[in-house]
Structure formats: C-alpha cells, structure tokens
Coordinates of C-alpha atoms in Angstrom, one line a residue:
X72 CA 76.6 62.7 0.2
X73 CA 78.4 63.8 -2.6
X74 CA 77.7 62.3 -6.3
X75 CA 80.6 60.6 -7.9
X76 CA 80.5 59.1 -11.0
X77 CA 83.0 57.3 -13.2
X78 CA 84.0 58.7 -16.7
X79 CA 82.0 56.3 -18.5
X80 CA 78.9 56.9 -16.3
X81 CA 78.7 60.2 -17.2
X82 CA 79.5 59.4 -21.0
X83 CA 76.0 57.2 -20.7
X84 CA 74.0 59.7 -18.9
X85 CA 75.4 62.4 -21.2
X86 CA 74.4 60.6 -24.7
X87 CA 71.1 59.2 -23.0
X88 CA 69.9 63.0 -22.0
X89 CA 71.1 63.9 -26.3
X90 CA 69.0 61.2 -26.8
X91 CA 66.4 62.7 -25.5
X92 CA 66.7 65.7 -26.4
X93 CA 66.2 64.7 -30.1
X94 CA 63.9 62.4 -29.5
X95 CA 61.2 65.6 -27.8
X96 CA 62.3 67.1 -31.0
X97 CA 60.0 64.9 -32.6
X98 CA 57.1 65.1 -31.3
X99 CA 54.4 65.5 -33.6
X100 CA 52.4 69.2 -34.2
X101 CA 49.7 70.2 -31.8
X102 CA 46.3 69.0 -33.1
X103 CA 46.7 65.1 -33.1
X104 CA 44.8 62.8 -31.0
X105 CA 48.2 60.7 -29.7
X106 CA 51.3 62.6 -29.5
X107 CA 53.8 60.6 -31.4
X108 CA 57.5 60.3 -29.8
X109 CA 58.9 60.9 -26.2
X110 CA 56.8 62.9 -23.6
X111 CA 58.2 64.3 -19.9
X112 CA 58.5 60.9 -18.3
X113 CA 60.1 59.0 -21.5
X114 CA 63.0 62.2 -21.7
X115 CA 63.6 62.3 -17.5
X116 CA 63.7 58.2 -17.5
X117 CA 66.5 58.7 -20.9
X118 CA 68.3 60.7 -19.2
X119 CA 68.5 58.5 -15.7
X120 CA 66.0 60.2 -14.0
X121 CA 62.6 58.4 -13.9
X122 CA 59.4 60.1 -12.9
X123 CA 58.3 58.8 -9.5
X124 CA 54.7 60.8 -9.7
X125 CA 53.1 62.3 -12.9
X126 CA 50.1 64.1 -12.9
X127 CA 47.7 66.0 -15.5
X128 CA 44.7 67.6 -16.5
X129 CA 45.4 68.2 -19.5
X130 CA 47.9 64.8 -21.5
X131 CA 49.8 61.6 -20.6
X132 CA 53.3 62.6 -19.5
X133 CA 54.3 59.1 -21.5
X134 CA 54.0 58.2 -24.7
X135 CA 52.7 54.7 -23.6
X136 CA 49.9 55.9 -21.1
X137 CA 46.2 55.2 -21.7
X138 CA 44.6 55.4 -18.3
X139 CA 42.6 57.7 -16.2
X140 CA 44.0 61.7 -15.9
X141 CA 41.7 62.9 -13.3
X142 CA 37.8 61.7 -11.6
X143 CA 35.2 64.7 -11.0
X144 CA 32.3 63.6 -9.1
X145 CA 29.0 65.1 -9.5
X146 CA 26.9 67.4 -7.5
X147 CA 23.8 66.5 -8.0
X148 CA 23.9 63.0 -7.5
X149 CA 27.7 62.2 -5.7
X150 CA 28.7 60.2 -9.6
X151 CA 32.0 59.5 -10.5
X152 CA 33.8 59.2 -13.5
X153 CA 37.4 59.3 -14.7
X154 CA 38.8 61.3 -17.8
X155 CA 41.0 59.4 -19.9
X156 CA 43.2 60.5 -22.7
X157 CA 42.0 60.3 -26.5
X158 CA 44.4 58.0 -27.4
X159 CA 47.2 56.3 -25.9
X160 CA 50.1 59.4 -25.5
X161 CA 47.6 61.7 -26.1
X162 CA 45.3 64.4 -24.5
X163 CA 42.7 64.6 -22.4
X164 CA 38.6 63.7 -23.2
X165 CA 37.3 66.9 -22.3
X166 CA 34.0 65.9 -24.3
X167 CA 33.8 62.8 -21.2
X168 CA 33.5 65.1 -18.6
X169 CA 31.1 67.7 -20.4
X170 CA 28.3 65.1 -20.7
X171 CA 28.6 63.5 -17.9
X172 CA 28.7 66.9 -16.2
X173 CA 26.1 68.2 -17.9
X174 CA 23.2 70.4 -15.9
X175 CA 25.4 70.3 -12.7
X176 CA 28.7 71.0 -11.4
X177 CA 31.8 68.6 -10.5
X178 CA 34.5 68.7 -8.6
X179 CA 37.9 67.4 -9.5
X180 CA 38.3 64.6 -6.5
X181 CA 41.2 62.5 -7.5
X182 CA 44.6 63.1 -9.8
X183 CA 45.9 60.1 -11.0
X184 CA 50.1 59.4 -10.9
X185 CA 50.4 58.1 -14.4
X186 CA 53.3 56.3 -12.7
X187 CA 53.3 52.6 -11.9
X188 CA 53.4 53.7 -8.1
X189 CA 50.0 54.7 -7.8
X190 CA 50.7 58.1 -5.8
X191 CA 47.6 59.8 -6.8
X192 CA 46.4 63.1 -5.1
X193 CA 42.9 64.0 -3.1
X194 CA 41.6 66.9 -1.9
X195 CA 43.8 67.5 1.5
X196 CA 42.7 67.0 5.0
X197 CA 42.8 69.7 7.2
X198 CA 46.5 70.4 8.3
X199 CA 48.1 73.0 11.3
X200 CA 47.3 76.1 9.1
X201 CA 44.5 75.3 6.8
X202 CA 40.7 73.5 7.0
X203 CA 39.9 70.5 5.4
X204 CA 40.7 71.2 1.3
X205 CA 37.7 70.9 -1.4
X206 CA 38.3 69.5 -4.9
X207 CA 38.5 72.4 -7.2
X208 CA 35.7 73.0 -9.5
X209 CA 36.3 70.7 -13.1
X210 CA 34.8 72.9 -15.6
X211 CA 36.4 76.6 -14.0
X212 CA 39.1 76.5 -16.3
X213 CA 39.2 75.5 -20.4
X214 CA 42.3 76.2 -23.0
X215 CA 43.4 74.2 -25.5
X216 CA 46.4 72.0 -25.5
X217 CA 47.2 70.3 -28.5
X218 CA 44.8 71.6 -30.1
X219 CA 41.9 70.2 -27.9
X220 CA 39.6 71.8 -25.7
X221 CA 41.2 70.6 -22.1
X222 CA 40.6 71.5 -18.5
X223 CA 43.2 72.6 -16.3
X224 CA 43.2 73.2 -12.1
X225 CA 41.8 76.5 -11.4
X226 CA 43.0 76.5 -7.6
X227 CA 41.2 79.3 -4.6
X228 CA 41.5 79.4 -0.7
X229 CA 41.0 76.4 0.5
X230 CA 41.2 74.0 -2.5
X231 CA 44.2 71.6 -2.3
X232 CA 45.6 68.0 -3.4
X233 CA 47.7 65.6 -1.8
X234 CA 49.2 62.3 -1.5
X235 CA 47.9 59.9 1.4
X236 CA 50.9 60.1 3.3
X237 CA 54.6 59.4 2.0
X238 CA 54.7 59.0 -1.8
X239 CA 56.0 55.8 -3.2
X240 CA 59.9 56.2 -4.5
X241 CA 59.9 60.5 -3.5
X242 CA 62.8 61.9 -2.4
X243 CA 63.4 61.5 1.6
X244 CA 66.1 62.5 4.1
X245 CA 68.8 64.2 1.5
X246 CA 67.9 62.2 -1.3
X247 CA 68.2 63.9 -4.9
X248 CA 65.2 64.9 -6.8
X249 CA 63.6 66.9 -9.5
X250 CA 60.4 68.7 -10.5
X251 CA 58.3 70.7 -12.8
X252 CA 55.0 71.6 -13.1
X253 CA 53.0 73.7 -16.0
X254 CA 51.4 76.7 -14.4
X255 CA 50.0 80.2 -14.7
X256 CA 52.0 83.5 -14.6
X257 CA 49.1 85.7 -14.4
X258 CA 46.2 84.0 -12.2
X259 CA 48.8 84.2 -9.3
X260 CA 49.0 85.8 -5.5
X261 CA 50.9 86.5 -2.7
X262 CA 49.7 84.0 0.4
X263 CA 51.2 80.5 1.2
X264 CA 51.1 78.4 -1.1
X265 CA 50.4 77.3 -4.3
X266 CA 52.9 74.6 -4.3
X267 CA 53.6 71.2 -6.3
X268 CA 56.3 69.2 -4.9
X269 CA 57.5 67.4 -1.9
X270 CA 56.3 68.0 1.6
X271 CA 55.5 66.9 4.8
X272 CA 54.0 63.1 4.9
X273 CA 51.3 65.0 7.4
X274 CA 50.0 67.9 7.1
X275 CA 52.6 70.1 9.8
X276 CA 55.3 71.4 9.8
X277 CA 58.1 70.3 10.8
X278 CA 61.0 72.0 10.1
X279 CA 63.3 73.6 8.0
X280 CA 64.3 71.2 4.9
X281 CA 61.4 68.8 5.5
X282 CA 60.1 70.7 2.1
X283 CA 60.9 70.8 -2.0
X284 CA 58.4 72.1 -3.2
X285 CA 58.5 74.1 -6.6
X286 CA 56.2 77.6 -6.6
X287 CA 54.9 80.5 -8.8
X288 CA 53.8 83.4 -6.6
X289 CA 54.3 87.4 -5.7
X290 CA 55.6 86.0 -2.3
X291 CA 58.5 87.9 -1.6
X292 CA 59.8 86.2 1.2
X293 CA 63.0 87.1 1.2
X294 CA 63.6 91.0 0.4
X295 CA 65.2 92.3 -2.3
X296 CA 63.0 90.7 -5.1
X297 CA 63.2 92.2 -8.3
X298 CA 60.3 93.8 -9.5
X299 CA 57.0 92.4 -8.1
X300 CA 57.1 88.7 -9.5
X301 CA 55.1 86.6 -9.8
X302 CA 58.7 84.4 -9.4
X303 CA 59.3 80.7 -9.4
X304 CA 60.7 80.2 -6.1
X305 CA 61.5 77.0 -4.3
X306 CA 59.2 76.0 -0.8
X307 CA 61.9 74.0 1.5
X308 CA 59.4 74.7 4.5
X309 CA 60.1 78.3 6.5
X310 CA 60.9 79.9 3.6
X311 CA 60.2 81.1 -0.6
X312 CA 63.5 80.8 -1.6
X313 CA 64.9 82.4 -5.0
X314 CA 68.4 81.5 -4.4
X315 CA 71.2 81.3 -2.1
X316 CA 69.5 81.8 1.4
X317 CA 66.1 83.5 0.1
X318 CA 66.7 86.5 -2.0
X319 CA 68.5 86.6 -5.6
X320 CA 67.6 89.9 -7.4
X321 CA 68.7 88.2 -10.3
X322 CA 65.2 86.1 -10.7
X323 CA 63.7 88.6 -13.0
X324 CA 60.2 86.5 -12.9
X325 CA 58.2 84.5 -15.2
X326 CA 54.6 86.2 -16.3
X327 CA 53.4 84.4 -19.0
X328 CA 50.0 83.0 -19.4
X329 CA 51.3 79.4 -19.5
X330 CA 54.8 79.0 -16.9
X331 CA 57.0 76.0 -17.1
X332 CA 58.8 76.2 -13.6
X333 CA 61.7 73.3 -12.7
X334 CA 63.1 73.0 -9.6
X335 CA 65.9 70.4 -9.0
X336 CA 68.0 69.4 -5.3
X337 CA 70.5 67.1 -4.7
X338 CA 69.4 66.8 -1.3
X339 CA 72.9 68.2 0.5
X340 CA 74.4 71.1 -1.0
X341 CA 72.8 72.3 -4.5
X342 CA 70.0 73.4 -6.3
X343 CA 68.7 75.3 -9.1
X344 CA 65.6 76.8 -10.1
X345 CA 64.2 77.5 -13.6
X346 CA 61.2 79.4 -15.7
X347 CA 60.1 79.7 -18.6
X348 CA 56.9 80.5 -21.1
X349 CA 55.3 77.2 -21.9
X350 CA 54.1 78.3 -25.3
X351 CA 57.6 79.4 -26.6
X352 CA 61.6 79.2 -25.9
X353 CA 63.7 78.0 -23.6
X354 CA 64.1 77.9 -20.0
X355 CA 66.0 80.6 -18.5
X356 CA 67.9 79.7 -15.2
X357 CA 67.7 82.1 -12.0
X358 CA 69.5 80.0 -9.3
X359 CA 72.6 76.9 -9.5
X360 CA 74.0 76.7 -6.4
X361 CA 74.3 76.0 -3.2
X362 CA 71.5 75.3 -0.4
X363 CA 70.6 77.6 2.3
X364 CA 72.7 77.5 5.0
X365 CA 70.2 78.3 7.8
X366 CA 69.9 75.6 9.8
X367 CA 68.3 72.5 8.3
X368 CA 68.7 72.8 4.6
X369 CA 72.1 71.0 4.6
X370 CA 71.2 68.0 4.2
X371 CA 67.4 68.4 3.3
X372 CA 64.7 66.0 5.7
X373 CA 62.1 65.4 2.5
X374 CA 59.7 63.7 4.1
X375 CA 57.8 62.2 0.6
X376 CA 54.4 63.5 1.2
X377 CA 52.8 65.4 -2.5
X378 CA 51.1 68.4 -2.4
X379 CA 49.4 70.6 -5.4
X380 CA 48.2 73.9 -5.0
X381 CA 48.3 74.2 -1.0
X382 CA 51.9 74.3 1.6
X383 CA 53.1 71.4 3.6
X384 CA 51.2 72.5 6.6
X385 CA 47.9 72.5 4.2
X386 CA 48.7 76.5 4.0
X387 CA 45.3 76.4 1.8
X388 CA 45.3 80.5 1.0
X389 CA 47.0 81.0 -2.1
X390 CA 45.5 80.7 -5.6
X391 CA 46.7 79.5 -9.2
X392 CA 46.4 77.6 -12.0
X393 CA 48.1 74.5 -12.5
X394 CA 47.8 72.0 -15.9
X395 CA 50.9 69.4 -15.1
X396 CA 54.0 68.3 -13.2
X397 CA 56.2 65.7 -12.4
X398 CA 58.7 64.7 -9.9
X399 CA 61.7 62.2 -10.5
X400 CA 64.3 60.5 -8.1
X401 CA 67.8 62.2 -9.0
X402 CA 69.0 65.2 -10.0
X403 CA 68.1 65.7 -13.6
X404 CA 70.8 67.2 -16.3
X405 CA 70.3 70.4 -17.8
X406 CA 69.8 68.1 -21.1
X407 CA 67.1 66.3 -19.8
X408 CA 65.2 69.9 -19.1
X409 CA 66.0 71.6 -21.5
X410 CA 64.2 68.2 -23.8
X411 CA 61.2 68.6 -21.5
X412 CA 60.7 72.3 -22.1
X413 CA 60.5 71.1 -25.9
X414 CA 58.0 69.4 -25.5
X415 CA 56.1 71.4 -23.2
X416 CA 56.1 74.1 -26.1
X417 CA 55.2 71.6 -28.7
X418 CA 51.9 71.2 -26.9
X419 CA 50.9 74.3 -28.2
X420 CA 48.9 75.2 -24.9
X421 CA 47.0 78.3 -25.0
X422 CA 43.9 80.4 -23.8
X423 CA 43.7 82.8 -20.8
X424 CA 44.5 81.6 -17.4
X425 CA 43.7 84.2 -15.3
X426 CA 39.8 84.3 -15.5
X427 CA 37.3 81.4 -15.2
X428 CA 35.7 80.6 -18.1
X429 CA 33.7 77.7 -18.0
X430 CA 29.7 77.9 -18.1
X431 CA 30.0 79.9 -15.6
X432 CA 29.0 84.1 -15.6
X433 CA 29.2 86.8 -13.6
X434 CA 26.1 88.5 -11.8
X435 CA 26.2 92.1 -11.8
X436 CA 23.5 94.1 -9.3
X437 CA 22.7 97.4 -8.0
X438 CA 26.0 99.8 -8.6
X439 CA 27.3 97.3 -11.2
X440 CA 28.4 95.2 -8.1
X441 CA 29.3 91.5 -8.4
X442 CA 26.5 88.9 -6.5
X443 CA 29.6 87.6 -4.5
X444 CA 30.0 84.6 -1.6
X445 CA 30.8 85.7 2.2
X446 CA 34.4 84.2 3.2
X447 CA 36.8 84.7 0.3
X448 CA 35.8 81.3 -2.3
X449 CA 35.8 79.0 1.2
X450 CA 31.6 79.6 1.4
X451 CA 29.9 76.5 2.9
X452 CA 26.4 76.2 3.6
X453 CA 24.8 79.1 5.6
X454 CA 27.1 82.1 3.7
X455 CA 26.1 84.8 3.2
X456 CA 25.5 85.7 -0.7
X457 CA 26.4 89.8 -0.6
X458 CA 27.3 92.3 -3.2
X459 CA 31.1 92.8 -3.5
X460 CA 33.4 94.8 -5.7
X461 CA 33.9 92.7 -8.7
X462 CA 37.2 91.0 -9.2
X463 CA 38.1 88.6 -12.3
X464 CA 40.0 85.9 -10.4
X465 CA 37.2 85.4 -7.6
X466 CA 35.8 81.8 -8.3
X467 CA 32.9 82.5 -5.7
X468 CA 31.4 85.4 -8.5
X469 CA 31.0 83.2 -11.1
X470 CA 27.5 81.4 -11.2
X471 CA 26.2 78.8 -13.5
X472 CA 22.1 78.6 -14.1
X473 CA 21.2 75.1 -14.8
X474 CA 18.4 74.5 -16.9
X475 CA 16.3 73.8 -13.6
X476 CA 16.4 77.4 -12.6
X477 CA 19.0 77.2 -10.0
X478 CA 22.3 79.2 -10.1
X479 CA 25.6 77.7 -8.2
X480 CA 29.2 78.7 -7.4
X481 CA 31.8 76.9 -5.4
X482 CA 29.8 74.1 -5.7
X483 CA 26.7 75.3 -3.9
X484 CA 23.4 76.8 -5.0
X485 CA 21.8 80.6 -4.5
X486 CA 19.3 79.6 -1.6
X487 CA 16.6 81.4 0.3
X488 CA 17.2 81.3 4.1
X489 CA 15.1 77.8 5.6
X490 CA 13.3 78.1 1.8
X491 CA 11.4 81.0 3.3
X492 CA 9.0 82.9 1.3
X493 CA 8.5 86.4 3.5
X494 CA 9.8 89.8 2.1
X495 CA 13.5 90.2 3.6
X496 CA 14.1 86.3 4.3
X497 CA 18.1 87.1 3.4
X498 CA 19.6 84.7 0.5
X499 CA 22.5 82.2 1.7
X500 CA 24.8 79.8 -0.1
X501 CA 23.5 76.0 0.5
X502 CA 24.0 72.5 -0.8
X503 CA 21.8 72.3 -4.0
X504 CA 18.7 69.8 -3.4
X505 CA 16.6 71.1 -6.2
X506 CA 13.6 73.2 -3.4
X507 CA 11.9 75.9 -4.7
X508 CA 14.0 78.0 -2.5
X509 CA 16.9 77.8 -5.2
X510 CA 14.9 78.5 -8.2
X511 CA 15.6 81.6 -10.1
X512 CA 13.8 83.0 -13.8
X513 CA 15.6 86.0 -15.1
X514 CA 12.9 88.3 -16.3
X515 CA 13.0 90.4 -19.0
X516 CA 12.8 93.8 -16.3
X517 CA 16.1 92.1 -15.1
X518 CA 14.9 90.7 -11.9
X519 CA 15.8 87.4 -10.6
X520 CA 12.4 86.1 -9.8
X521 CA 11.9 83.3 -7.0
X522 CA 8.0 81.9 -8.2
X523 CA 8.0 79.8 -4.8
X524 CA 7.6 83.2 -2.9
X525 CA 6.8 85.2 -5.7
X526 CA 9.4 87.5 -4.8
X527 CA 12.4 89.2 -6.4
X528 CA 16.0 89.0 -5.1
X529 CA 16.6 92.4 -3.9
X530 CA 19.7 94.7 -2.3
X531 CA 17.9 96.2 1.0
X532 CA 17.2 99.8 -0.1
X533 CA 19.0 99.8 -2.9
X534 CA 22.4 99.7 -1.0
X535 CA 25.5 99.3 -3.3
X536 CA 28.3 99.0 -0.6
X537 CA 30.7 95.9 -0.1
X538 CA 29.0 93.6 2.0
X539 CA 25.5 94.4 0.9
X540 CA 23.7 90.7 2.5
X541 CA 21.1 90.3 -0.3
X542 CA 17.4 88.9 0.3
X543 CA 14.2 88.6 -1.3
X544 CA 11.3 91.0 -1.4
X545 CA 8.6 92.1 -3.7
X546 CA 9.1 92.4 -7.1
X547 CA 9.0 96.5 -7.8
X548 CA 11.4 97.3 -11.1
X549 CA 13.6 99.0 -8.9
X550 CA 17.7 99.6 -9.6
X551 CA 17.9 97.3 -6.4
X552 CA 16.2 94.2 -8.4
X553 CA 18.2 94.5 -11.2
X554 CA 20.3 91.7 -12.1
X555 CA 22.3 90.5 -14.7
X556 CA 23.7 87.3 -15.5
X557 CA 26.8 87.8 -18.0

C-alpha cells in the first residue's frame, strides 16, 4: 500500500520531526545523572513514529523512564536483580550490579522494553539452526556513557535474546517500520547473525521477507562489497542485503568503535539503510530505494517476533557488541534520524569494544598459549579446557579468580575431571559448586596449584600445540606448569 498524505499532514509531521530535532539539540553534556530533554523515543514519537520496543544496557531511551534496564542473575546462588537507571532519563547503575555480582559471575537473563508494551527479550530457545541461547556474560564489557561506568552486551556463539513470540505493536505483513541499534564496528564477524530487529515469531525460517532485521557484520552476502566491511546491512531473511537486491558497492562500511546503524521499510516497495560513528557526526546514507525484487520482499511478511544478537532461525554463530536499539511503527523521516543520531553523540560513549574487559584476564601457558574452552565460547559442562592460540575477542579465554580460589569463563569453573586427584586426571569446564576440584593458588614459581590433589595444572610433556587438553600432575617447575593470569 502506498502512503498518501494530505498537504497539511505532512506540514505537521514536517514541523513535529524540527521539533525534534532541536529539542535532541538540548540535551544536557555527558556526565549528569538524568539526561535533561528529549531521548530516542521522545524524538521518534515527535516525529509520528513511536517506539514500539526500547531496549538498553546502558540509558533510558525516554526522558521519563525510571524502571529496570536489564536483570543478571547470579551464578553462585541462581539471584536476581534488575539494574535501574540513576535517575529518571538517565543512565544505567553499573555500581547495582557490581555488588550484587560481587565474587561470582552473572548472566544478563532479561532486557526490559522501556515501552508500555512490555516486549522484553530472554535468552532464545533453540531454533532450526542454533541450540538453545545463553544470557551473555554481565560484567564482559564496560565503557562509559555519559560519563558513567556502564555495561554493554558483549555477544559469542551461541548467546542470543528474543521476544516470547510476536511483539506487541511490531511491524507485520507489509506494515511500515523503523530501527536502530548502537553497536560495535570493530568486535564484529562474518557468520549469521548478529541481528536486532524484526523476525520470525518462532525461531524458523520461513521465507523471504518474514525478516527486518538491521546488522553490522563482514557478511558479504551479496558480491561486490566494497572493501571488507564490517557493513550495516539489512537481514529480510535469505539474504544480507546492502541495497537494491543484495550488493551496493557504494556502502563504504562503518568501523568505528561505537556504530549507530538505522534501518527503515515501508513494508512494500522502499527502504533505506544508514551508519554512522556514535561518538561524532552524522549519519551517512548507503541505500533509499526500492526493495528486493526476488520473490517475497514485495510486500514484506514481518512476522513481529524480536531478536538481539542471533538470526530469525536462532542462527546463534555470529558475535558483537550491542549497547541499545529501538524499533518504531512507521517509516521514520530523515529528521527524526538525523535528531536521534544527536543524541546518540551527546552520550559521549566511549571505551574499547572489541576486547573483554571486565574482571576478567587472560591465562597464558606453555608457548605463551591462551588456557582456552573446547567448542568455540559454547563450552558446557564436560569441555575440554586446552591451550589455544590466543585471540582478543574469544570470551571463553578470559577467566576470573574469585577470592575462593576458583577461576571461571562462560559462566563455568576450571574443574578437575570427577574432582580427581591422580597425576593426568585431565581438567574440564563444569558448573561451579565450590569442590576442591575447582580450587586454584597461583604460586609464586607460576604454577596453578590444586591443594586437594596437591598437584599442579600441567600441559602433558610440555606440548604447546592447538588443542593441547590440559590436566593435573605433580608440581615440578617445569615450562609446562607455568601459568599466568594477566
């Protein structure tokens, strides 16, 4: 269906997205407590387009909001609390959810929609080509937004949000919509999908146009692609499109640390696509026009269903880093965006986003290899714990040792094999449950020592190659006991 509107329609629309514009133009500096004026929600609604989900990490996408952001639930004990906002408008409590996560690790298990509607997101359940999704790990990623220390979504294989089935008020069957979500340019990849948008309300797919999704990745779909991305591209199901029918050599890519991507669809024969750097200027746009025509796309079959950080089929393989996003019913003016990107910069986000950098540390070993988790950041109980070549992005090489001796990643703890205690009992990745199996005392000859066995964690013969399954054995001094936590 086409949109028509009546001269003095678009007169409203057109003064209501000025307005604001001017009114993001207020906002106050990065560093307060509440941020003063018109945030994402307040502009889109302005300009005719209200939000219909909000989510964040990291601020209230209103100027009115003062509820929960996100809940992490504990470890050690299955607790739950929710992080709120430091005042009403304002930025996230990051202090909350250090003490209460103190001396253990939680998981991020619930986004709240700062929206009326209530469509908040949990991990996924499994889909057609992805397992069961885990909540990502709360403390993996700090920067500062507003000047506050604030948490964003550090996303591996197999973590993954969604709605519980259709999404209250999202676009369905051709309707118009729009979307934008505050991510990283450089903790990026290749697989499918790190996505935030609209998908299927199950996780399948099921056809072309039951997706509209927006995505930062090196995916080139489509070839040409200029350069080697990472690109914000738009996930309509089968297909990374950049434009036109897939490829558009004119997306030149977005790689800053913090990304603003926008995608926007009015459901039957346009859409548009937009980046830009999240800490400075404008958006810059790399596709308006029409829809694919393979067959599907025209009219779209949005089914309503949310996802963050995974594909419509719960394609869980992809990794990124996500802080916030939005998704409104219509198509939003170029007004409207251009407002939100305004506000996005006055946030003042900044820090790195491509390496962990919680409490958590690196353990280096024989042939300055990484300690490293079997099975790509997925590892459940029983995986093996190997040496690995080290890589900065891997969540599953970044360890934290609690003060009762036990070092975890991915949620788990560094675990002796049935809590054995015999020279070459091999070392495994298990729920933590405080045995002396998962106790650890770096010594000052760098060993790892394990005082249930009395035995040091150990590389068999010294071996420095990928895949090295560790174990314990006694404690010698050797290069193959050396390890150290960074």
């Amino acid at each position: 269906m086409r949109r028509i509107r009546s001269s003095a329609a678009r007169a409203f629309l057109g003064a209501a997205a000025v307005l604001g514009l001017l009114l993001g133009a207020f906002l106050t500096l990065p560093g307060a407590a509440q941020a003063a004026g018109s945030q994402p929600c307040d502009i889109y609604a302005a300009a005719g387009t209200p939000c219909v989900a909000a989510h964040s990490t990291t601020r209230a996408l209103f100027s009115s909001y003062n509820g929960p952001l996100y809940q992490v639930t504990r470890a050690s004990n299955g607790g739950t609390a929710d992080i709120g906002v430091l005042a009403a408008g304002g930025y996230a409590n990051a202090a909350q959810q250090d003490s209460f996560c103190a001396d253990t690790t939680c998981r991020i298990s619930k986004v709240y929609d700062q929206t009326s509607r209530h469509n908040d997101l949990y991990p996924g359940p499994a889909g057609t080509a992805g397992g069961v999704d885990r909540g990502a790990d709360a403390a993996e990623l700090a920067v500062t937004a507003g000047g506050h220390k604030v948490y964003g979504i550090w996303i591996s294989p197999g973590v993954g949000y969604r709605s519980h089935g259709a999404a209250s008020g999202a676009a369905v069957n051709g309707q118009p919509e729009g979307a934008y979500m505050v991510a990283s340019g450089t903790h990026v990849g290749s697989d499918c999908c790190f996505d935030y948008g609209n998908a299927e309300s199950t996780p399948a797919d099921t056809g072309n146009g039951h997706m509209d999704a927006v995505s930062i990745a090196t995916t080139c779909y489509f070839a040409p692609c200029n350069g080697s991305g990472p690109w914000v591209e738009a996930d309509m199901e089968n297909g990374m499109f950049q434009g036109d029918n897939g490829s558009n050599t004119a997306n030149a890519g977005n790689k800053s640390a913090f990304v603003t991507a926008v995608l926007k669809n009015n459901g039957q024969t346009t859409y548009a696509l937009k980046g830009g750097n999240s800490q400075s200027g404008g958006l810059s746009t790399w596709w308006n026009g029409g829809l694919p025509t393979r067959g599907g796309y025209r009219p779209m079959h949005q089914e309503g269903g949310i996802i963050l950080g995974t594909g419509g089929d719960n394609s869980n393989r992809n990794m990124g880093t996500w802080f916030e996003g939005v998704m409104v019913a219509g198509y939003p003016t170029d007004a409207a965006e251009n407002a939100v990107q305004a506000n996005v910069v006055s946030v003042g986000y900044s820090g790195e986003t491509n390496v962990p950098n919680g409490p958590q540390g690196t353990i280096t070993g024989p042939g300055n290899q990484c300690v490293d988790v079997a099975a790509d950041d997925t590892g459940g109980n029983g995986s093996a714990v190997q040496l690995w070549n080290c890589q900065s992005y891997a969540e599953d090489q970044f360890w934290t040792h609690h003060t009762n001796g036990s070092l975890s990643t991915i949620g788990r703890c560094l675990d002796i094999n049935g809590n054995g205690t015999a020279a070459g009992t091999q070392v495994e990745l298990w729920d933590c449950n405080g045995v002396g199996g998962q106790v650890w005392q770096q010594r000052s000859d760098g060993s790892l020592f394990n005082p249930q066995s009395g035995r040091c964690l150990d590389s068999p013969s010294g071996a420095t190659g990928n895949g090295t399954r560790l174990q314990i054995w006694d404690c010698n001094g050797s290069a193959a006991q050396k390890f150290t936590l960074h």
